[in-house]
Short mmCIF file of C-alpha atoms in Angstrom, two decimals:
data_model
loop_
_atom_site.label_atom_id
_atom_site.label_comp_id
_atom_site.label_asym_id
_atom_site.label_seq_id
_atom_site.Cartn_x
_atom_site.Cartn_y
_atom_site.Cartn_z
CA MET A 1 -2.38 -34.12 32.57
CA SER A 2 -4.03 -36.35 29.76
CA GLN A 3 -2.52 -37.72 26.83
CA GLY A 4 -4.68 -34.82 24.99
CA SER A 5 -3.87 -31.92 27.06
CA ALA A 6 -0.04 -32.98 26.85
CA GLY A 7 0.02 -33.38 22.89
CA SER A 8 -1.97 -29.75 22.61
CA ALA A 9 1.21 -28.59 24.93
CA THR A 10 3.70 -29.38 22.59
CA ARG A 11 1.91 -29.49 19.03
CA LYS A 12 3.27 -26.70 17.21
CA PRO A 13 1.47 -23.64 16.33
CA ARG A 14 0.09 -23.53 12.47
CA SER A 15 2.40 -21.80 10.03
CA LEU A 16 0.49 -18.91 8.62
CA THR A 17 -0.42 -18.73 4.60
CA ALA A 18 1.06 -15.71 2.65
CA SER A 19 -2.48 -14.51 2.25
CA GLN A 20 -3.14 -14.60 5.87
CA ILE A 21 0.24 -12.74 6.86
CA ALA A 22 -1.11 -9.99 4.15
CA LYS A 23 -4.46 -9.72 5.76
CA ASP A 24 -2.88 -8.40 9.49
CA PRO A 25 -1.02 -5.91 9.27
CA ALA A 26 0.99 -6.66 12.33
CA LYS A 27 2.02 -9.60 11.27
CA PHE A 28 3.07 -8.34 8.20
CA ALA A 29 5.18 -6.00 9.64
CA VAL A 30 6.81 -8.93 11.31
CA TRP A 31 7.37 -10.92 8.25
CA SER A 32 8.92 -7.26 6.68
CA ALA A 33 11.01 -7.04 9.60
CA TYR A 34 12.91 -10.47 8.99
CA HIS A 35 13.11 -9.88 5.48
CA HIS A 36 14.33 -6.18 5.86
CA LEU A 37 11.46 -4.85 3.64
CA ALA A 38 10.55 -0.92 3.75
CA GLU A 39 8.50 1.35 2.14
CA GLY A 40 9.91 4.38 0.24
CA SER A 41 9.66 7.29 -2.31
CA TYR A 42 9.81 7.04 -5.99
CA HIS A 43 11.16 10.33 -6.54
CA VAL A 44 13.64 10.59 -3.52
CA ASP A 45 15.07 6.67 -2.87
CA ALA A 46 15.43 4.84 -6.34
CA PRO A 47 18.49 5.45 -7.51
CA GLU A 48 19.66 6.45 -11.01
CA HIS A 49 20.17 3.00 -12.47
CA ILE A 50 16.31 1.93 -11.39
CA ARG A 51 15.15 5.11 -12.22
CA ARG A 52 16.13 5.09 -15.67
CA ASN A 53 14.45 2.00 -16.34
CA VAL A 54 11.53 2.65 -14.34
CA ASP A 55 10.93 6.44 -15.87
CA THR A 56 10.93 4.18 -19.51
CA ILE A 57 8.00 2.01 -18.49
CA PHE A 58 5.91 4.21 -17.36
CA ASP A 59 5.96 6.92 -19.89
CA VAL A 60 2.69 5.61 -22.06
CA PHE A 61 2.54 9.12 -23.80
CA GLY A 62 2.93 9.85 -27.58
CA ARG A 63 2.44 5.88 -28.56
CA LEU A 64 -0.82 6.73 -30.89
CA PRO A 65 -0.80 8.07 -34.10
CA GLU A 66 -2.70 11.95 -34.20
CA VAL A 67 -4.36 10.85 -37.37
CA TRP A 68 -6.77 8.30 -35.30
CA VAL A 69 -8.31 11.18 -33.84
CA THR A 70 -8.31 13.77 -37.17
CA PRO A 71 -11.60 13.46 -38.80
CA ALA A 72 -10.09 15.22 -41.85
CA SER A 73 -7.03 12.55 -42.32
CA ASP A 74 -7.39 9.64 -44.88
CA GLU A 75 -6.66 7.20 -41.78
CA TYR A 76 -9.91 8.47 -39.64
CA LYS A 77 -12.02 7.96 -42.71
CA GLU A 78 -10.94 4.38 -43.22
CA LEU A 79 -11.30 3.75 -39.41
CA SER A 80 -14.86 4.88 -39.85
CA ARG A 81 -15.62 2.25 -42.64
CA ASN A 82 -13.96 -0.64 -40.91
CA THR A 83 -14.67 0.34 -36.84
CA SER A 84 -17.74 1.08 -35.21
CA PRO A 85 -18.50 4.96 -34.33
CA ASN A 86 -18.42 3.74 -30.54
CA PHE A 87 -14.68 2.82 -31.05
CA LEU A 88 -13.99 6.16 -32.47
CA SER A 89 -15.74 7.84 -29.99
CA PHE A 90 -13.75 6.15 -27.22
CA LEU A 91 -10.49 7.43 -28.79
CA ARG A 92 -11.45 10.66 -29.35
CA ARG A 93 -12.46 10.65 -25.70
CA ALA A 94 -9.04 9.79 -24.90
CA ARG A 95 -7.44 12.65 -27.25
CA LYS A 96 -9.63 14.80 -24.98
CA GLU A 97 -8.36 13.58 -21.73
CA THR A 98 -5.36 13.27 -22.43
CA PRO A 99 -3.66 15.16 -25.21
CA ASN A 100 -0.41 13.68 -25.38
CA LEU A 101 -1.28 10.34 -25.63
CA PHE A 102 -1.27 10.88 -29.35
CA SER A 103 1.44 12.23 -31.54
CA SER A 104 1.72 13.38 -35.02
CA ARG A 105 5.04 11.83 -34.98
CA VAL A 106 3.91 8.23 -35.06
CA ALA A 107 2.89 6.69 -38.35
CA HIS A 108 -0.72 4.77 -38.77
CA SER A 109 1.33 2.25 -40.87
CA ARG A 110 3.57 1.23 -38.10
CA SER A 111 0.88 1.41 -35.35
CA LEU A 112 -1.46 -1.41 -37.05
CA ASN A 113 -1.03 -4.29 -33.80
CA ILE A 114 -1.54 -1.33 -31.45
CA LEU A 115 -4.94 -0.54 -33.45
CA ARG A 116 -5.73 -4.13 -33.16
CA ASP A 117 -5.29 -4.83 -29.74
CA LEU A 118 -6.97 -1.29 -28.71
CA GLN A 119 -10.13 -2.50 -30.20
CA ALA A 120 -9.73 -5.58 -27.55
CA VAL A 121 -9.50 -3.07 -25.10
CA PHE A 122 -12.68 -0.92 -26.11
CA LEU A 123 -14.50 -4.36 -25.57
CA SER A 124 -12.90 -4.62 -21.62
CA TYR A 125 -14.26 -0.56 -21.34
CA THR A 126 -17.56 -1.34 -22.60
CA ARG A 127 -18.00 -4.73 -20.65
CA LEU A 128 -16.69 -2.70 -17.54
CA ARG A 129 -19.15 0.44 -17.76
CA HIS A 130 -22.02 -2.30 -18.05
CA MET A 131 -20.71 -4.05 -14.94
CA HIS A 132 -21.09 -0.92 -12.88
CA ARG A 133 -24.43 0.06 -14.63
CA THR A 134 -26.25 -3.23 -13.24
CA SER A 135 -27.76 -3.75 -10.15
CA SER A 136 -25.65 -7.38 -10.24
CA LYS A 137 -22.87 -8.20 -7.78
CA TRP A 138 -19.94 -8.53 -9.28
CA SER A 139 -16.66 -10.59 -7.56
CA GLU A 140 -13.12 -10.17 -8.06
CA ALA A 141 -12.99 -13.31 -10.26
CA ASP A 142 -15.76 -11.69 -12.57
CA TYR A 143 -13.67 -8.56 -13.04
CA ALA A 144 -10.74 -10.21 -13.56
CA ALA A 145 -12.07 -12.85 -16.09
CA GLN A 146 -14.70 -10.12 -18.05
CA VAL A 147 -12.84 -6.98 -18.05
CA TYR A 148 -8.89 -7.29 -16.67
CA ASN A 149 -7.76 -10.30 -18.57
CA VAL A 150 -9.05 -9.03 -21.76
CA LEU A 151 -6.97 -5.99 -21.18
CA ARG A 152 -4.14 -7.81 -19.87
CA VAL A 153 -3.76 -10.89 -22.89
CA PRO A 154 -3.23 -8.19 -25.82
CA ALA A 155 -0.13 -6.97 -23.87
CA GLY A 156 1.36 -10.41 -22.77
CA GLN A 157 2.19 -11.28 -26.08
CA ARG A 158 6.58 -11.34 -25.96
CA SER A 159 6.84 -12.15 -22.34
CA GLU A 160 5.39 -15.49 -20.71
CA HIS A 161 2.11 -14.78 -18.79
CA LYS A 162 1.03 -17.38 -16.13
CA CYS A 163 -1.92 -16.86 -13.82
CA GLN A 164 -1.76 -18.31 -10.26
CA ALA A 165 1.65 -19.90 -10.24
CA LEU A 166 3.12 -21.57 -6.95
CA LEU A 167 6.33 -19.33 -6.01
CA SER A 168 8.86 -20.12 -3.32
CA LEU A 169 8.93 -16.96 -0.36
CA PRO A 170 12.79 -16.38 0.26
CA GLN A 171 14.31 -17.80 3.47
CA PRO A 172 14.18 -15.05 6.61
CA LEU A 173 17.34 -13.15 6.72
CA GLY A 174 19.39 -13.99 9.83
CA GLN A 175 19.97 -10.19 11.45
CA TYR A 176 17.39 -10.93 13.99
CA LYS A 177 17.08 -13.51 16.53
CA THR A 178 13.30 -15.13 16.46
CA SER A 179 10.64 -15.60 18.60
CA ALA A 180 7.98 -18.70 18.40
CA ARG A 181 5.22 -15.92 17.60
CA ALA A 182 7.41 -14.45 15.00
CA ALA A 183 8.45 -17.78 13.36
CA GLN A 184 4.50 -18.89 12.95
CA ASN A 185 4.49 -15.58 10.25
CA LEU A 186 8.30 -17.18 8.92
CA ASN A 187 7.51 -20.42 8.15
CA ALA A 188 4.81 -19.64 5.39
CA ARG A 189 6.57 -21.20 2.65
CA THR A 190 5.03 -20.48 -0.74
CA ILE A 191 3.08 -17.75 -2.27
CA ARG A 192 0.43 -17.86 -5.57
CA PRO A 193 0.44 -14.07 -7.11
CA ASP A 194 -2.61 -13.53 -9.30
CA GLY A 195 -0.84 -13.02 -12.45
CA LEU A 196 3.07 -12.47 -13.37
CA LEU A 197 5.52 -12.11 -16.35
CA PHE A 198 8.34 -14.20 -16.83
CA ILE A 199 11.02 -14.06 -19.27
CA PRO A 200 10.34 -16.85 -21.57
CA GLY A 201 12.84 -19.94 -21.43
CA ARG A 202 13.82 -19.77 -25.16
CA HIS A 203 14.80 -15.97 -24.72
CA ILE A 204 17.70 -17.05 -21.82
CA GLU A 205 18.17 -20.83 -22.82
CA GLN A 206 22.12 -19.74 -24.01
CA LEU A 207 22.55 -19.22 -20.11
CA SER A 208 21.37 -23.14 -19.14
CA LYS A 209 21.41 -25.50 -22.14
CA SER A 210 25.29 -26.72 -22.35
CA ALA A 211 27.75 -28.17 -19.71
CA ASN A 212 29.72 -25.22 -19.60
CA SER A 213 26.89 -22.53 -19.61
CA PRO A 214 26.59 -20.33 -16.88
CA PHE A 215 24.06 -22.84 -15.18
CA GLY A 216 26.15 -25.90 -15.69
CA ILE A 217 28.90 -23.65 -14.24
CA LEU A 218 27.57 -22.71 -11.12
CA SER A 219 25.59 -25.98 -10.37
CA ARG A 220 28.89 -27.60 -10.44
CA ASN A 221 30.81 -25.23 -8.19
CA PRO A 222 30.67 -25.84 -4.46
CA ARG A 223 30.90 -21.97 -3.59
CA ALA A 224 27.11 -21.95 -5.73
CA ASN A 225 25.97 -24.86 -3.53
CA ASN A 226 25.29 -25.40 -0.13
CA SER A 227 28.14 -28.05 1.10
CA SER A 228 25.03 -30.04 3.08
CA SER A 229 22.66 -30.11 0.38
CA HIS A 230 23.89 -32.81 -1.96
CA GLY A 231 21.54 -31.58 -4.82
CA GLY A 232 18.78 -30.51 -2.31
CA GLU A 233 16.84 -27.30 -1.77
CA SER A 234 19.80 -25.55 -1.18
CA SER A 235 21.60 -26.24 -4.17
CA PHE A 236 22.09 -24.02 -7.15
CA ARG A 237 19.39 -25.79 -9.72
CA TRP A 238 16.87 -24.71 -6.81
CA GLN A 239 17.48 -21.31 -6.46
CA SER A 240 17.69 -20.54 -10.28
CA THR A 241 13.76 -20.91 -10.05
CA LEU A 242 11.30 -18.60 -8.57
CA CYS A 243 8.33 -21.91 -8.62
CA ALA A 244 7.86 -24.18 -5.66
CA LYS A 245 8.39 -27.24 -7.93
CA LEU A 246 11.38 -27.71 -10.04
CA PRO A 247 11.20 -27.31 -13.96
CA ASP A 248 11.49 -30.35 -15.81
CA ASN A 249 14.64 -29.40 -17.42
CA ASP A 250 17.91 -27.06 -16.25
CA LYS A 251 17.00 -23.71 -16.53
CA PHE A 252 16.39 -20.26 -15.17
CA GLU A 253 13.02 -19.22 -14.39
CA ILE A 254 13.11 -15.39 -13.70
CA ALA A 255 10.13 -13.04 -13.28
CA SER A 256 9.67 -9.26 -13.99
CA THR A 257 6.27 -8.03 -13.28
CA PHE A 258 3.63 -9.39 -10.36
CA TRP A 259 -0.10 -8.38 -9.88
CA GLU A 260 -3.30 -9.01 -7.26
CA ASP A 261 -6.62 -8.92 -8.16
CA LYS A 262 -8.79 -7.39 -5.09
CA LYS A 263 -11.80 -6.05 -4.14
CA PRO A 264 -12.37 -2.39 -3.88
CA SER A 265 -12.26 -1.35 -0.73
CA HIS A 266 -9.49 0.51 1.09
CA ARG A 267 -8.57 -2.74 3.11
CA GLU A 268 -8.59 -4.67 0.55
CA LEU A 269 -6.35 -2.56 -1.53
CA ALA A 270 -3.81 -2.45 1.65
CA VAL A 271 -4.00 -6.44 1.52
CA ALA A 272 -3.20 -6.75 -2.05
CA TYR A 273 -0.29 -4.18 -1.83
CA ARG A 274 1.14 -6.09 1.00
CA GLN A 275 0.77 -9.69 -0.91
CA ASN A 276 2.07 -8.27 -3.97
CA ARG A 277 4.98 -6.93 -1.92
CA MET A 278 5.21 -10.41 -0.71
CA SER A 279 5.91 -11.70 -4.36
CA THR A 280 8.33 -8.86 -5.54
CA ALA A 281 10.57 -9.54 -2.16
CA THR A 282 10.85 -13.29 -3.44
CA ALA A 283 12.13 -12.31 -6.88
CA LEU A 284 14.35 -9.37 -5.49
CA ARG A 285 15.87 -11.97 -3.53
CA GLN A 286 16.65 -14.20 -6.28
CA LEU A 287 17.97 -11.82 -8.51
CA HIS A 288 20.26 -10.43 -5.34
CA ALA A 289 21.31 -14.22 -5.03
CA LEU A 290 21.91 -14.46 -9.13
CA ASN A 291 23.98 -10.95 -9.26
CA ILE A 292 20.99 -8.93 -11.17
CA ALA A 293 20.65 -4.78 -10.21
CA ALA A 294 16.81 -4.94 -11.82
CA PRO A 295 13.56 -3.58 -10.49
CA ILE A 296 10.17 -5.47 -10.11
CA PHE A 297 6.91 -4.12 -10.95
CA GLY A 298 3.81 -4.72 -9.27
CA LEU A 299 0.37 -3.71 -9.87
CA VAL A 300 -2.87 -3.83 -8.20
CA TRP A 301 -6.13 -4.45 -9.36
CA ALA A 302 -9.65 -3.33 -7.91
CA GLU A 303 -13.08 -3.09 -9.43
CA GLY A 304 -11.97 -1.60 -12.27
CA SER A 305 -9.32 0.53 -10.86
CA VAL A 306 -5.12 -0.04 -11.07
CA ARG A 307 -2.33 0.82 -9.07
CA ALA A 308 1.52 0.59 -9.33
CA HIS A 309 4.62 -0.02 -7.29
CA VAL A 310 7.84 -0.81 -8.04
CA ASP A 311 10.47 -2.13 -5.86
CA TRP A 312 14.19 -2.43 -5.89
CA CYS A 313 17.11 -4.14 -3.95
CA ALA A 314 19.14 -1.95 -1.91
CA GLU A 315 22.53 -2.76 0.59
CA GLU A 316 23.52 -1.10 3.62
CA GLU A 317 26.39 -1.91 5.77
CA GLU A 318 26.28 -5.42 3.86
CA GLN A 319 22.74 -6.05 4.57
CA VAL A 320 20.04 -6.47 1.91
CA ARG A 321 17.25 -4.15 2.06
CA ILE A 322 13.86 -4.36 -0.24
CA ILE A 323 12.15 -0.79 -1.01
CA SER A 324 9.11 -0.64 -2.51
CA ALA A 325 7.70 2.87 -3.83
CA PRO A 326 3.87 3.68 -4.86
CA TYR A 327 4.11 5.14 -8.36
CA PRO A 328 2.63 8.43 -7.58
CA GLY A 329 1.49 9.24 -11.13
CA PRO A 330 2.91 10.92 -14.07
CA PRO A 331 4.26 14.63 -14.61
CA SER A 332 0.62 16.49 -14.92
CA THR A 333 -0.41 20.12 -14.47
CA LYS A 334 -3.91 19.43 -14.66
CA PRO A 335 -5.74 19.87 -11.29
CA THR A 336 -8.50 17.02 -12.09
CA THR A 337 -6.22 14.40 -12.49
CA ARG A 338 -7.40 11.79 -10.34
CA ARG A 339 -5.64 10.74 -7.16
CA THR A 340 -6.27 9.19 -4.23
CA SER A 341 -5.49 9.91 -0.61
CA SER A 342 -2.58 7.86 -0.50
CA SER A 343 0.97 7.87 -2.40
CA PHE A 344 -0.73 5.80 -5.12
CA TYR A 345 -1.81 7.27 -8.55
CA GLU A 346 -4.94 5.23 -9.53
CA TRP A 347 -5.86 4.84 -12.96
CA ASP A 348 -9.75 4.80 -13.13
CA LEU A 349 -10.20 1.92 -16.08
CA GLU A 350 -14.06 3.85 -16.73
CA ASN A 351 -12.03 6.63 -18.20
CA PRO A 352 -10.79 5.84 -21.80
CA SER A 353 -7.60 7.75 -21.19
CA HIS A 354 -6.82 5.67 -18.48
CA MET A 355 -7.92 2.49 -19.90
CA ILE A 356 -5.42 3.24 -23.00
CA GLN A 357 -2.68 3.99 -20.65
CA VAL A 358 -2.79 1.03 -18.82
CA TYR A 359 -3.19 -0.87 -22.00
CA LEU A 360 0.45 0.98 -22.84
CA LEU A 361 2.26 0.51 -19.70
CA LEU A 362 1.25 -3.36 -19.37
CA ARG A 363 2.64 -3.24 -23.51
CA ASN A 364 5.95 -1.46 -22.09
CA LEU A 365 6.40 -4.41 -19.44
CA ASP A 366 6.15 -7.23 -21.76
CA ARG A 367 8.39 -5.16 -24.23
CA TRP A 368 10.79 -4.60 -21.43
CA THR A 369 10.81 -8.18 -19.77
CA VAL A 370 12.16 -9.48 -23.12
CA LYS A 371 14.35 -6.57 -23.78
CA GLU A 372 16.28 -4.81 -20.78
CA PHE A 373 15.26 -6.80 -18.40
CA LYS A 374 16.55 -10.12 -19.74
CA ALA A 375 19.98 -8.13 -21.22
CA ILE A 376 20.32 -7.27 -17.26
CA VAL A 377 19.61 -10.73 -16.63
CA GLU A 378 22.17 -11.79 -18.88
CA GLU A 379 24.88 -9.66 -17.55
CA GLY A 380 24.47 -10.59 -14.21
CA ILE A 381 24.65 -14.01 -14.53
CA GLN A 382 27.08 -14.28 -16.66
CA THR A 383 29.33 -12.17 -14.44
CA LEU A 384 28.52 -14.10 -11.43
CA ALA A 385 29.21 -17.83 -13.09
CA SER A 386 32.83 -16.26 -14.11
CA ASP A 387 33.56 -14.80 -10.21
CA VAL A 388 32.12 -17.91 -8.98
CA LYS A 389 34.78 -20.18 -10.72
CA LYS A 390 37.38 -17.77 -10.18
CA GLY A 391 36.80 -17.95 -6.81
CA ARG A 392 35.87 -14.47 -6.22
CA ARG A 393 32.13 -14.67 -5.13
CA THR A 394 29.70 -17.09 -3.46
CA VAL A 395 25.92 -18.09 -3.97
CA VAL A 396 23.97 -17.54 -0.73
CA PRO A 397 20.90 -19.92 -0.78
CA TRP A 398 17.25 -17.26 -1.24
CA ARG A 399 14.69 -20.07 -1.19
CA ARG A 400 12.34 -20.69 1.98
CA ARG A 401 13.15 -24.42 2.48
CA SER A 402 9.96 -26.56 2.75
CA LYS A 403 11.38 -29.32 4.89
CA GLY A 404 13.07 -29.60 8.20
CA GLY A 405 13.48 -26.01 7.69
CA GLU A 406 11.25 -24.11 10.47
CA VAL A 407 12.26 -21.12 11.58
CA GLY A 408 12.82 -20.75 15.34
CA ALA A 409 11.98 -24.43 16.12
CA ALA A 410 14.09 -24.50 19.14
CA VAL A 411 12.84 -20.93 20.68
CA THR A 412 9.27 -21.02 22.82
CA ASN A 413 7.50 -18.38 25.02
CA GLU A 414 9.20 -15.28 23.89
CA SER A 415 8.19 -11.93 22.99
CA ILE A 416 8.58 -11.08 18.97
CA SER A 417 11.85 -9.39 18.76
CA THR A 418 13.63 -7.49 16.26
CA SER A 419 17.06 -7.21 18.23
CA PRO A 420 19.93 -8.57 16.40
CA ALA A 421 21.08 -11.94 17.69
CA LYS A 422 23.37 -11.63 20.52
CA PRO A 423 26.11 -14.26 20.44
CA LYS A 424 26.68 -17.26 22.00
CA VAL A 425 28.95 -17.62 24.94
CA LYS A 426 30.57 -20.85 26.16
CA ARG A 427 29.74 -22.10 29.39
CA SER A 428 33.01 -22.91 31.30
CA GLY A 429 32.84 -26.31 33.35
CA LYS A 430 31.87 -29.77 33.13
CA ARG A 431 28.03 -30.80 31.72
CA VAL A 432 25.57 -32.20 33.95
CA THR A 433 23.87 -35.01 32.75
CA ARG A 434 20.86 -37.04 34.23
CA ALA A 435 21.58 -40.34 35.75
CA LYS A 436 20.89 -42.88 33.50
CA ALA A 437 18.92 -45.53 36.49
CA LYS A 438 16.55 -44.69 38.60
CA ALA A 439 17.83 -44.80 42.66
#
C-alpha cells in the first residue's frame, strides 16, 4: 500500500457543520438522538410553568387603541393630518381581518411608541408587496435586509439583538455508545443562527460583578469546575456563556430567542426548523446546567411568512430531554384563518393583521427577555450558587469541547447505534505485550 493510500485509510472523516446536519433528516435524527431532542405538542406536552410564560408571549391581541381605526374619533382625525392615507388603510385592513387586535381600553396617549413603530412596520409591508409584485428574483438576504430587519429592529429595543453570533454547540449526552459514522455528526462544534435576543449584560451584571457574586462563587468552587480543566473549556467561566469565544469580562451571556431565515420551499422550511432546534438545544442545555427552568423561543422566516416554535427541558428518569413544539396558532373561530398542512401556524406578512401580530410578538419577546425571563435566570443562578457553596449540587459542563474532545475517536467501523452503552467488563489474566525486539 502506498503512503498516500495508508494516510487516506487512517484519516478521520471530516466533521459535519451544523448546517450540513440540518439539511439531512437522517443526520439530524442521529444528532437529535444523542442530544435527547424530541418533538411535542404545544397544548398537550408543555408543563404548566412553561405554558404560563408561553401563552403570555403569544397573546398579541387587544394591544392597539380602537380610536386609531374609528374615523369619528379625534385621534383618527389627528392621524389623518400627520400620516399617509395608505398607513391608515393598512390599520383599517388589519382591523377588518382581526378586530380583536384593537381595544377601546387602550389609550392613544400610552401607545405613541407603538404608533411610531407601526409606521416602520408599514414600510416593511409595502416593501414586501413590491418585491412580490416584481419579476425580479429575491434572495434570502434580500428579504432579511429589506423586510425582516425593518420589522425586527423596532421590536428589539430592550434586549440585545445580535445577528450571526457564533455559538458553541452542546456536548452529546452520554447515554448512548458512539459509532464512527455517528461521531461525524456529533463532532460539530459551533452554530451561527441568523438572529437571537440576549439579556443585556447590564441587566444581570449583579450576578458577576463582585468576588462574592454567584459568578465569583461558582468560578472558584470545585463542584462547578471540572477538576481536570484548570480553567479550560470545562471550567465554569466557559459554561456561563453561549458564545464560542469568551467575553472580555466575567459575565453571563444568556439568550431567550433564536431565528433562521430561509427560502420558502417546504424543504428549506424544514431545514430552518431543524437548524433552529440545534440553536435552542444549545440554549436549553446552558439553562439546565445553570439551574434555570424557562422556555426558549424560535422563529423561522421564509419569503414573507413566519412560523414559531417553543422549546423546553424535561427530565425523565434522571435524563434530560429537550422538547420542541410548533406553535399551532391563536384560538380562532374563523375558518379562513391561514394554516399550513403541518402543525405550524403561519403568519403571512402580506396580510396587514399578520404583519402587526408578528411585530407585537417580537415586542413581547423583547420585553419578556428583560423582565420575566431575566427574573427566572437570576433566581436560578442565585439558587445554584447557594446550593454549590453548601455542597448540595454540582455543575455539569454542557459545552462542546473545541479541542481534544472528539466524540467516538477510538470507535471504528460500527453502524450507527442508539443503544445504551454496555458496562465495560474487566478481563482476567496477564496482559499480552508485543516483543520489543525482532527475532
